[in-house]
mmCIF file of C-alpha atoms in Angstrom:
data_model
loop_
_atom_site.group_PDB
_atom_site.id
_atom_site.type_symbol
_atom_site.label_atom_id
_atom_site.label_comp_id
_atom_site.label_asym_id
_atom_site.label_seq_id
_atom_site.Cartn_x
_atom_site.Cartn_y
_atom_site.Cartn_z
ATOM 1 C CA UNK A 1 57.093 -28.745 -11.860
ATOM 2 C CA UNK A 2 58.267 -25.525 -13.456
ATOM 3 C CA UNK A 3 56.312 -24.892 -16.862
ATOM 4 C CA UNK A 4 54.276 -22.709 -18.827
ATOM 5 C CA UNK A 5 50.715 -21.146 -18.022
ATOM 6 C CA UNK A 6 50.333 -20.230 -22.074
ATOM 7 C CA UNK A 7 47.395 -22.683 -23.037
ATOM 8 C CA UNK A 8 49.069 -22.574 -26.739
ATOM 9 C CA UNK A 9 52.094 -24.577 -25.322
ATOM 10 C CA UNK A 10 50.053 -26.735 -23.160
ATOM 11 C CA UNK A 11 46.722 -27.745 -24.168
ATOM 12 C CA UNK A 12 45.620 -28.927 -20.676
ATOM 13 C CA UNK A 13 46.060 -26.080 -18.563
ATOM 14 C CA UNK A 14 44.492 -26.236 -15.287
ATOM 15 C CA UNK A 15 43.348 -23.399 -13.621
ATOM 16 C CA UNK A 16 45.926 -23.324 -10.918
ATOM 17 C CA UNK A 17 44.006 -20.126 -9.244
ATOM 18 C CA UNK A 18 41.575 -21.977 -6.788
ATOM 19 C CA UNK A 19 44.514 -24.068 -5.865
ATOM 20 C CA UNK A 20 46.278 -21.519 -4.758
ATOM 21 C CA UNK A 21 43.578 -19.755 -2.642
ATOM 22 C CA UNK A 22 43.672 -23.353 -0.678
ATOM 23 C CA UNK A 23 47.058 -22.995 0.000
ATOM 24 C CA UNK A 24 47.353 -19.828 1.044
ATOM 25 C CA UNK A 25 44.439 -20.321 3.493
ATOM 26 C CA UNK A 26 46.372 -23.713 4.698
ATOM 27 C CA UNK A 27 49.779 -21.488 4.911
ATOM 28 C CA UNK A 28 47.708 -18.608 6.788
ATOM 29 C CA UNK A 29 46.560 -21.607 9.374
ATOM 30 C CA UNK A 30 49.749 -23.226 9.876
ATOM 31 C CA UNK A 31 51.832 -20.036 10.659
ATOM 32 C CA UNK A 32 48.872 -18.399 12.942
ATOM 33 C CA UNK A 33 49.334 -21.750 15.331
ATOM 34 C CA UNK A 34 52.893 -22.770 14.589
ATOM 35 C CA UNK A 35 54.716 -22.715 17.781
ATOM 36 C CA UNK A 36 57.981 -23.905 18.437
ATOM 37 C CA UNK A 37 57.924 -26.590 20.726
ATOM 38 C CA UNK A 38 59.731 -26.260 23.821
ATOM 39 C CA UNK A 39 62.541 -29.125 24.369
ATOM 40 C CA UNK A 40 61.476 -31.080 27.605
ATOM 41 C CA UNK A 41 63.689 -33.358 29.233
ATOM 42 C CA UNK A 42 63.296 -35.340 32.513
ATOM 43 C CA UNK A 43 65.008 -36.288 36.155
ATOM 44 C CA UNK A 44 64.694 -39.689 37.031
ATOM 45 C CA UNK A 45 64.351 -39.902 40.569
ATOM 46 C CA UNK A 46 62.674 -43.180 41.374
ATOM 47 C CA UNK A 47 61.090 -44.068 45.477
ATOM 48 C CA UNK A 48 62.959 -46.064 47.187
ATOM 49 C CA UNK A 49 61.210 -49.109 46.530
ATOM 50 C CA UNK A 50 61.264 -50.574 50.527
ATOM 51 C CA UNK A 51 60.476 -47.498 52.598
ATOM 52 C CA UNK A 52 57.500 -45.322 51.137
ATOM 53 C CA UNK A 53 56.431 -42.286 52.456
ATOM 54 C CA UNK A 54 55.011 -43.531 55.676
ATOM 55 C CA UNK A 55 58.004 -45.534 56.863
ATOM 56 C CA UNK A 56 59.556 -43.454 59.409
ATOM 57 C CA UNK A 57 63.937 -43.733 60.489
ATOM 58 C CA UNK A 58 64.306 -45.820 63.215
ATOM 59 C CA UNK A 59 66.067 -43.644 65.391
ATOM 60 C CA UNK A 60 68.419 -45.856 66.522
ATOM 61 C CA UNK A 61 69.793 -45.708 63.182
ATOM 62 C CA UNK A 62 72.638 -43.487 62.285
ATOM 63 C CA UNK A 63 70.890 -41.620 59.034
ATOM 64 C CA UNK A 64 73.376 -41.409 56.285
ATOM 65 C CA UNK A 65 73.087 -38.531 53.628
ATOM 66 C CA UNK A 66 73.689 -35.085 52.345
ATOM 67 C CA UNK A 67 71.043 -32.852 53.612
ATOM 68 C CA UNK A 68 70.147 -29.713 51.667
ATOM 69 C CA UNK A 69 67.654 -27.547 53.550
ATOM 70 C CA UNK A 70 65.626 -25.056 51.750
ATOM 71 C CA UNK A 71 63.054 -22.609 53.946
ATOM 72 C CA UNK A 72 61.382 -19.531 51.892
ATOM 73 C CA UNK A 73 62.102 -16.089 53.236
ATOM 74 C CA UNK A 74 58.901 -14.469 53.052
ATOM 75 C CA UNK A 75 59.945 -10.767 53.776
ATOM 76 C CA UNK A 76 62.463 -11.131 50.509
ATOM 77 C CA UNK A 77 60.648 -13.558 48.531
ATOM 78 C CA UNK A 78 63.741 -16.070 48.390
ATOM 79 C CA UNK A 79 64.993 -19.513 49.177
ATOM 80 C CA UNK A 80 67.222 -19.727 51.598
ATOM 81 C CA UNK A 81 69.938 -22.733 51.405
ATOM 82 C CA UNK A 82 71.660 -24.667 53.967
ATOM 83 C CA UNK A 83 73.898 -27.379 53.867
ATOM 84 C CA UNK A 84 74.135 -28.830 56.992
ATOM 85 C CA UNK A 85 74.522 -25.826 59.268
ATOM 86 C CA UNK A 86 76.192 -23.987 56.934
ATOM 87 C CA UNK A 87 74.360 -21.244 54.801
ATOM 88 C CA UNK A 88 74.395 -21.516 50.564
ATOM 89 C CA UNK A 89 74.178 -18.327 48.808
ATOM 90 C CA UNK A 90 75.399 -19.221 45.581
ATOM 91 C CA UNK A 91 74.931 -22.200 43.012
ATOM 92 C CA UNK A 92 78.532 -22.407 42.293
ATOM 93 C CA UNK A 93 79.310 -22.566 46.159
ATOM 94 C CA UNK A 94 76.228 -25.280 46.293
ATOM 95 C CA UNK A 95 77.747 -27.372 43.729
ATOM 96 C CA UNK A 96 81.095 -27.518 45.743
ATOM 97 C CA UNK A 97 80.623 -27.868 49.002
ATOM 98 C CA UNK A 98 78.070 -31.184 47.472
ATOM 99 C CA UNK A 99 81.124 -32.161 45.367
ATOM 100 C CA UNK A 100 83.424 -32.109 48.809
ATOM 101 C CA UNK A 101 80.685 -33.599 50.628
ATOM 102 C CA UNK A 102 80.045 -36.911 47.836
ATOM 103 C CA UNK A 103 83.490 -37.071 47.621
ATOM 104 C CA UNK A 104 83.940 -37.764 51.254
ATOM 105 C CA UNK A 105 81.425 -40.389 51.071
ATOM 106 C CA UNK A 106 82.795 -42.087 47.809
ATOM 107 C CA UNK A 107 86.462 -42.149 49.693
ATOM 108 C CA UNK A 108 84.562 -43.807 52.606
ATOM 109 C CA UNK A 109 83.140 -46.339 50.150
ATOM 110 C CA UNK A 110 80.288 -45.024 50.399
ATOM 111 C CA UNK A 111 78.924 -43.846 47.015
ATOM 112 C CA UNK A 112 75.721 -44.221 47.714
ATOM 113 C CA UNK A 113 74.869 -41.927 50.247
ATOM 114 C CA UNK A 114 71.688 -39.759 48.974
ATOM 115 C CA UNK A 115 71.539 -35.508 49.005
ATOM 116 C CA UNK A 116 67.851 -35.551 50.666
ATOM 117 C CA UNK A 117 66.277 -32.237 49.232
ATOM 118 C CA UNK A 118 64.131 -31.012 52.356
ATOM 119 C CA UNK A 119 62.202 -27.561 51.458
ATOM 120 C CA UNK A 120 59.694 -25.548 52.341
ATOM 121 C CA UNK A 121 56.384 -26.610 50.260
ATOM 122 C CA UNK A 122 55.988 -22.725 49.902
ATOM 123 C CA UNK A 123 59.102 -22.847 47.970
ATOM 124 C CA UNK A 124 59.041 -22.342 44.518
ATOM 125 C CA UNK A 125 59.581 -26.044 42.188
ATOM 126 C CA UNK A 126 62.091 -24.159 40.087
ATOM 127 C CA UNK A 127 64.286 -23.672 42.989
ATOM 128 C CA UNK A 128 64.029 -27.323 43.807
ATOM 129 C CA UNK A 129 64.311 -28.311 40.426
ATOM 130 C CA UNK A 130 68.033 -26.171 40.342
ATOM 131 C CA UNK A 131 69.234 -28.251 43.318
ATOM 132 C CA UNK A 132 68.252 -31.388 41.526
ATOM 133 C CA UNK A 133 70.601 -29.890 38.478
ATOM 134 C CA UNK A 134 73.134 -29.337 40.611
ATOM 135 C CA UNK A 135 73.446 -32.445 42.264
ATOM 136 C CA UNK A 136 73.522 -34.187 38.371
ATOM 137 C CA UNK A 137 75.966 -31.447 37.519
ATOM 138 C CA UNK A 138 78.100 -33.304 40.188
ATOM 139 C CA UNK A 139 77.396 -37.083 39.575
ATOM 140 C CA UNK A 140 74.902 -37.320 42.646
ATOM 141 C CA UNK A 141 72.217 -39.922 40.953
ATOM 142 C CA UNK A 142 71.028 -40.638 44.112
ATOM 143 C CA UNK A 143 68.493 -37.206 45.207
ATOM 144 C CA UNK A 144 65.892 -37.621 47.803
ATOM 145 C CA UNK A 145 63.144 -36.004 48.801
ATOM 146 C CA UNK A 146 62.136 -35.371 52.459
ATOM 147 C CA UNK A 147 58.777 -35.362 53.374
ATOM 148 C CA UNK A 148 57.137 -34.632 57.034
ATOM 149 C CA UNK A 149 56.631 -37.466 59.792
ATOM 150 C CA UNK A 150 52.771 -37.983 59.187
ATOM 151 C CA UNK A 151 50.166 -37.154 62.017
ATOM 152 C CA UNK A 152 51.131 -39.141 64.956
ATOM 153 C CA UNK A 153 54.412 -39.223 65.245
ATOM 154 C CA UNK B 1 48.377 18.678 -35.638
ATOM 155 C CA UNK B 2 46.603 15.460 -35.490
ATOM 156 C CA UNK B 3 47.757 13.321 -31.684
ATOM 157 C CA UNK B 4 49.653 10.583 -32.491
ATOM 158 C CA UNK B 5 47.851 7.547 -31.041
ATOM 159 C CA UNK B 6 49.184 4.304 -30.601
ATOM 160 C CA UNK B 7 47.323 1.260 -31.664
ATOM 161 C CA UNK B 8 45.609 -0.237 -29.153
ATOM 162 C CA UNK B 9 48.194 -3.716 -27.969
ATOM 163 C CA UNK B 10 46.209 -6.611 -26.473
ATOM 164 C CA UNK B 11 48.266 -7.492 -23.690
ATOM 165 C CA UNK B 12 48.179 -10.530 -21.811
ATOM 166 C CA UNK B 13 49.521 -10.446 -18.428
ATOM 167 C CA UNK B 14 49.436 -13.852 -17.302
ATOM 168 C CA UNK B 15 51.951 -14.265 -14.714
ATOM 169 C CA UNK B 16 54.175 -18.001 -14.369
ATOM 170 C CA UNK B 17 52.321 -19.133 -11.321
ATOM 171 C CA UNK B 18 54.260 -22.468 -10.885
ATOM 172 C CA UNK B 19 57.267 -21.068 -8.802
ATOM 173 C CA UNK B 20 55.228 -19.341 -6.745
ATOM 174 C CA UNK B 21 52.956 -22.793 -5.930
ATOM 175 C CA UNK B 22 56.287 -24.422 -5.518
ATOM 176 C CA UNK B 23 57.220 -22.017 -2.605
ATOM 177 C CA UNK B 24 54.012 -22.053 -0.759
ATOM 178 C CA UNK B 25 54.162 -26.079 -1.158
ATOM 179 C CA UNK B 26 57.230 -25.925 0.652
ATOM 180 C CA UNK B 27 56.561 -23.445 3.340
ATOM 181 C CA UNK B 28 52.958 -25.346 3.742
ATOM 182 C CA UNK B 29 54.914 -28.591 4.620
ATOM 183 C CA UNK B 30 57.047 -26.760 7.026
ATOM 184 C CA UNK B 31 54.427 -25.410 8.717
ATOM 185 C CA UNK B 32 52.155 -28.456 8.775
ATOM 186 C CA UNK B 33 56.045 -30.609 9.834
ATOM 187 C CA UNK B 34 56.652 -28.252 12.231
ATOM 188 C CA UNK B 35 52.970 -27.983 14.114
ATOM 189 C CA UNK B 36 52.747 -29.453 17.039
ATOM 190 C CA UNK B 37 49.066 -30.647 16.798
ATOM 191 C CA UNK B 38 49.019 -33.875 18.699
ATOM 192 C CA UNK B 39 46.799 -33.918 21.113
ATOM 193 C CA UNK B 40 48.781 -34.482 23.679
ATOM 194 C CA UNK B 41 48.430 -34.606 27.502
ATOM 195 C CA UNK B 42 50.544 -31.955 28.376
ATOM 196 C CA UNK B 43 48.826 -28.821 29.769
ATOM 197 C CA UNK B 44 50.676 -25.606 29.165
ATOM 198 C CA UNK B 45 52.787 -25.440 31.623
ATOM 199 C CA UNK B 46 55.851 -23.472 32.158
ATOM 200 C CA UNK B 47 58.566 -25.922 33.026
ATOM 201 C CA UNK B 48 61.496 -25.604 35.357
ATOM 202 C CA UNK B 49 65.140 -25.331 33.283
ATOM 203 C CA UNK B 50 67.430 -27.113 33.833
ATOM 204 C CA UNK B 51 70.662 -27.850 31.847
ATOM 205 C CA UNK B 52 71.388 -31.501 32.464
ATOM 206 C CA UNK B 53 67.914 -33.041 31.829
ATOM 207 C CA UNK B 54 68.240 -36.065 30.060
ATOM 208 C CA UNK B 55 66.285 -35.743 26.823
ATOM 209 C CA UNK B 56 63.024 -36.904 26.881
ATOM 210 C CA UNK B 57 63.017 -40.426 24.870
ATOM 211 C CA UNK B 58 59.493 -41.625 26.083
ATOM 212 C CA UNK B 59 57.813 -41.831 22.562
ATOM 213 C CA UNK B 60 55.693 -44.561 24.047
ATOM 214 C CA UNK B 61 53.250 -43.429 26.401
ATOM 215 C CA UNK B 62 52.015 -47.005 26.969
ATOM 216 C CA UNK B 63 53.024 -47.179 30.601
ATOM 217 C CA UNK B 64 53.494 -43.232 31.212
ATOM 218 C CA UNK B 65 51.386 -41.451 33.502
ATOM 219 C CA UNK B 66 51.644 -37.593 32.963
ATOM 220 C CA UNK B 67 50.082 -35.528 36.127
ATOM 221 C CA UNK B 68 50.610 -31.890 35.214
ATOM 222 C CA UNK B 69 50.546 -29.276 38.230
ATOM 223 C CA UNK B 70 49.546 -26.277 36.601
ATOM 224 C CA UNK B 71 48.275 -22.724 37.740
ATOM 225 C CA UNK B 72 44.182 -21.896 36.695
ATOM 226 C CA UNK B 73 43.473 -20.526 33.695
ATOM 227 C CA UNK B 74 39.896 -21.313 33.138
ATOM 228 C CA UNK B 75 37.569 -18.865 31.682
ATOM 229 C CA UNK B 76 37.023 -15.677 34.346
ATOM 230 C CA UNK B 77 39.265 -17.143 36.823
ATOM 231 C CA UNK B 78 41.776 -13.991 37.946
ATOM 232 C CA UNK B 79 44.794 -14.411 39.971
ATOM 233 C CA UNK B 80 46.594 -10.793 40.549
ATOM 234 C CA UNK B 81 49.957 -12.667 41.951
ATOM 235 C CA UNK B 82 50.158 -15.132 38.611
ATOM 236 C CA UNK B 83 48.783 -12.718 36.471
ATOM 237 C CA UNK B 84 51.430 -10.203 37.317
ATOM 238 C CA UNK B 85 54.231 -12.757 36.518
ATOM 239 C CA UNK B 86 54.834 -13.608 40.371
ATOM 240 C CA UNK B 87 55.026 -16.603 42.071
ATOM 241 C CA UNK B 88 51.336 -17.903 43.680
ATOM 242 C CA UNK B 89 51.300 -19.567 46.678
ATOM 243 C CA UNK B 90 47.626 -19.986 47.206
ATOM 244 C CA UNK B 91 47.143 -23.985 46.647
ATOM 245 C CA UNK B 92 43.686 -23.446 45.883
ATOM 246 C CA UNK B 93 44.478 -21.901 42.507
ATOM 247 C CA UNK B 94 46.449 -24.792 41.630
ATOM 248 C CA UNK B 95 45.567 -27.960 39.670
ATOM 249 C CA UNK B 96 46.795 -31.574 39.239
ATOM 250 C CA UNK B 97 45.405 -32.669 35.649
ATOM 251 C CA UNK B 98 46.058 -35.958 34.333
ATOM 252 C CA UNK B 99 45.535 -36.191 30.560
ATOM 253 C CA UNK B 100 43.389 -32.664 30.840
ATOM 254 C CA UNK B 101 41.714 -33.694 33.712
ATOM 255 C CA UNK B 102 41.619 -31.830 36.984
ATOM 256 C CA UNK B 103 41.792 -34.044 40.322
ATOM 257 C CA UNK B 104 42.132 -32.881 44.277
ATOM 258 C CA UNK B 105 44.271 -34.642 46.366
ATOM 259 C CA UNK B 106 41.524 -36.961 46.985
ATOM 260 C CA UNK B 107 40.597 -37.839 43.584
ATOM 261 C CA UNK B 108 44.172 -37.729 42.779
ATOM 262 C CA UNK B 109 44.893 -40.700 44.946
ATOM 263 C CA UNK B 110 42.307 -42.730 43.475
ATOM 264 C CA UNK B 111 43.102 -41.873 40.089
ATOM 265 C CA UNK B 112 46.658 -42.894 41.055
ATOM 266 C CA UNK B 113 45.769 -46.323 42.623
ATOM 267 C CA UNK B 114 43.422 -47.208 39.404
ATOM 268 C CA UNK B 115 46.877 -45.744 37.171
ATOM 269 C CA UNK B 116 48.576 -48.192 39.360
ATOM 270 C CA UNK B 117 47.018 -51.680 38.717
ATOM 271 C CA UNK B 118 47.754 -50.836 34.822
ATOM 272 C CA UNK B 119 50.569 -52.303 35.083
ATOM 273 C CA UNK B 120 51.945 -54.402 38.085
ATOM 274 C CA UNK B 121 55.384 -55.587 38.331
ATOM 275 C CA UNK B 122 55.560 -59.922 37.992
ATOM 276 C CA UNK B 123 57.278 -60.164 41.347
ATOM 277 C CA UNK B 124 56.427 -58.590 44.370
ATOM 278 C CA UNK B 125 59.576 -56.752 45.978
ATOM 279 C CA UNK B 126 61.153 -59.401 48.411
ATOM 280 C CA UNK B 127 61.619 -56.437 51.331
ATOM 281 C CA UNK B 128 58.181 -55.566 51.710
ATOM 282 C CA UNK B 129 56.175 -57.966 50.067
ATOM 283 C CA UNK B 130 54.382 -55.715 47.933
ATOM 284 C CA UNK B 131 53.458 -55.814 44.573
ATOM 285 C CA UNK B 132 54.612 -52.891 43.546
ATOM 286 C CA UNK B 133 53.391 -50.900 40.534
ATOM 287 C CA UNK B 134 55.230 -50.818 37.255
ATOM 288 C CA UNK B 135 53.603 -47.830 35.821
ATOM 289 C CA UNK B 136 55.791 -44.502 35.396
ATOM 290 C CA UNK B 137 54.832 -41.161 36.501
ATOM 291 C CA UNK B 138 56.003 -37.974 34.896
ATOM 292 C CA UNK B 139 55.759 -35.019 37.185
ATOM 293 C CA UNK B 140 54.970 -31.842 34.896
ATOM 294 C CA UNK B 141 54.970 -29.021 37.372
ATOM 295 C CA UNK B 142 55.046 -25.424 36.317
ATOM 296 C CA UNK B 143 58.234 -23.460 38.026
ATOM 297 C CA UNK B 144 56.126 -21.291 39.905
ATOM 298 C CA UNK B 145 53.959 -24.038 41.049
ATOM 299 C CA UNK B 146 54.737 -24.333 45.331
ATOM 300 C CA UNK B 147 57.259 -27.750 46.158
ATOM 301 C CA UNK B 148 53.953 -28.436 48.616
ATOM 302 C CA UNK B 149 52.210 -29.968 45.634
ATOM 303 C CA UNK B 150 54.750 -31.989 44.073
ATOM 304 C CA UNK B 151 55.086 -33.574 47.411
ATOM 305 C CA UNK B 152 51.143 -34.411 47.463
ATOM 306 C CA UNK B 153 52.042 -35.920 43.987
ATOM 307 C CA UNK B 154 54.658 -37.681 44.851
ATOM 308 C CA UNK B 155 53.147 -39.322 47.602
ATOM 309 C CA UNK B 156 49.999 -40.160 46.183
ATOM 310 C CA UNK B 157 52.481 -42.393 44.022
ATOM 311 C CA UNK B 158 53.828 -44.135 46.790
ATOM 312 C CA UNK B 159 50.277 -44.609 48.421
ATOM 313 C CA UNK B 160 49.912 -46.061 45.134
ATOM 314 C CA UNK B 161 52.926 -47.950 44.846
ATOM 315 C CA UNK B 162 54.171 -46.341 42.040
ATOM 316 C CA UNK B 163 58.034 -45.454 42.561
ATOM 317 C CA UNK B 164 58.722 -44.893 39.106
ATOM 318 C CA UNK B 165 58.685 -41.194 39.085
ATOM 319 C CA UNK B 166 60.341 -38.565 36.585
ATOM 320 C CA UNK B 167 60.295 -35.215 36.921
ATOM 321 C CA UNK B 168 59.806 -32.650 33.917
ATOM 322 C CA UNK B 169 61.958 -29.756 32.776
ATOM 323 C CA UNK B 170 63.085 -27.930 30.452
ATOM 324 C CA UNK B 171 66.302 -27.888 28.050
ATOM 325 C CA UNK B 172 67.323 -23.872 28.511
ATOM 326 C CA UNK B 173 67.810 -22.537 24.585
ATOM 327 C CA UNK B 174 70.864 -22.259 23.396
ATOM 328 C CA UNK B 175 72.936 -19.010 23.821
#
């Protein structure tokens, strides 16, 4: 592309100039809204296909699964874990006592027992979104989501 | 003494232009590559992280539903807790857009049911009986936005019989 602008040399020389005013304009545009795009990824976590939201546990039935309670603390602005009775401070103490508690399950033959995720819906998604991680970071596939018994129950 | 005085040079200062064209052809293709000017229908959302999202494959958005839960940000509209960089809890400054339109809980329900009969699996599920819904949803909530509404989403799916539901987030950068 490289090549001489003397017209002597070349005897069809262009005038590049307006050419380059177009480009710069385009290059001016394209930097002013370039933005790196963020990488998004995704959590499958499909409904279980035969109970819906309205389908409530027959209580007869012994419920099966690894409960992870989440309330807000409103005078600290904070979710508050618990595992079963037992208080979560930590992720790293979160991702083992799940570990312990799938494990358990799996030995039982039971591999497919769910974590339910059962927050506050005044807690943040992010902090939901951590326990989700944390259950993957384990091998848990199988998340949950509890929602409230609807009016009348 | 007479001054000495040079004689007067004609110069012509005509600088190569061509290497110079050949840069700003490159950085105009890397700018123009690297733009992000599909419309898509994501609204700008700031998404959860979260290091072991599975990367996000769905080129086709054929049979992809995107609702986005995102905080206000029309023209005028002031929110002191969101604007500050805290976490808002009021639900009324929330929306649920799909494809950069905003829907209530109400509307979002229909909306969901019409998103539904898109695409309807062949056989109904031999449990229930229902025909359930083929159609995927992708739940784009922002990090802030309260679990309450992501609930409403997620059950205005099931209402709908969708139960194909993903959740967004984001890949945290690289250290």
């Amino acid at each position: 592309m490289a090549g001489s602008q003397d017209p002597n040399e070349n005897p069809v020389a262009i005038n590049v100039v307006p050419m380059v005013d177009v480009i710069f304009c385009l290059c001016v545009f394209f930097m002013c809204s370039f933005k790196f795009k963020q990488l998004e990824g995704k959590f499958d976590s499909w409904l279980p296909r035969n109970k819906g939201v309205g389908g409530i546990a027959d209580p007869s039935t012994l419920i099966e699964e690894i409960r992870v309670a989440m309330f807000w603390d409103a005078q600290n602005e904070r979710a508050v874990r618990q595992l079963g009775q037992r208080r979560v401070d930590t992720d790293q103490e979160l991702q083992q006592l799940l570990k312990e508690a799938h494990d358990d399950y799996v030995r039982l033959n039971k591999p497919d027992v769910p974590v339910t995720i059962d927050a506050d819906a005044r807690i943040p998604w992010r902090e939901v979104v951590n326990v989700v991680n944390i259950c993957k970071r384990d091998q848990i596939d199988k998340i949950e989501f509890a929602f409230g018994a609807p009016p009348g129950h | 003494m007479a001054k000495f005085q040079p004689p007067p040079v004609e110069e012509s200062v005509s600088p190569n232009l061509i290497p110079m064209i050949d840069i700003m052809f490159l950085l105009l293709l890397f700018f123009m590559l690297g733009a992000d000017m599909s419309q898509r229908e994501l609204e700008e959302v700031t998404l959860p992280q979260a290091d072991m999202v599975q990367a996000d494959s769905n080129t086709q958005t054929g049979d992809l539903t995107t609702v986005n839960v995102h905080h206000r940000t029309d023209h005028g509209f002031k929110c002191a807790v969101a604007d500050g960089g805290g976490v808002c809890r009021d639900e009324s400054h929330w929306l649920m857009a799909i494809r950069g339109k905003d829907y209530t809980r109400d509307t979002l329900n229909m909306q969901l049911q019409v998103e539904a009969t898109l695409s309807v699996e062949p056989v109904a599920d031999p449990k229930t009986g229902k025909q359930l819904s083929a159609r995927m949803v992708m739940i784009r909530a922002d990090q802030n936005a309260p679990y309450g509404l992501v609930q409403k989403v997620i059950e205005a799916c099931s209402f709908a019989n969708i139960y194909k539901i993903q959740v967004g987030a984001a890949k945290p950068p690289k250290a």
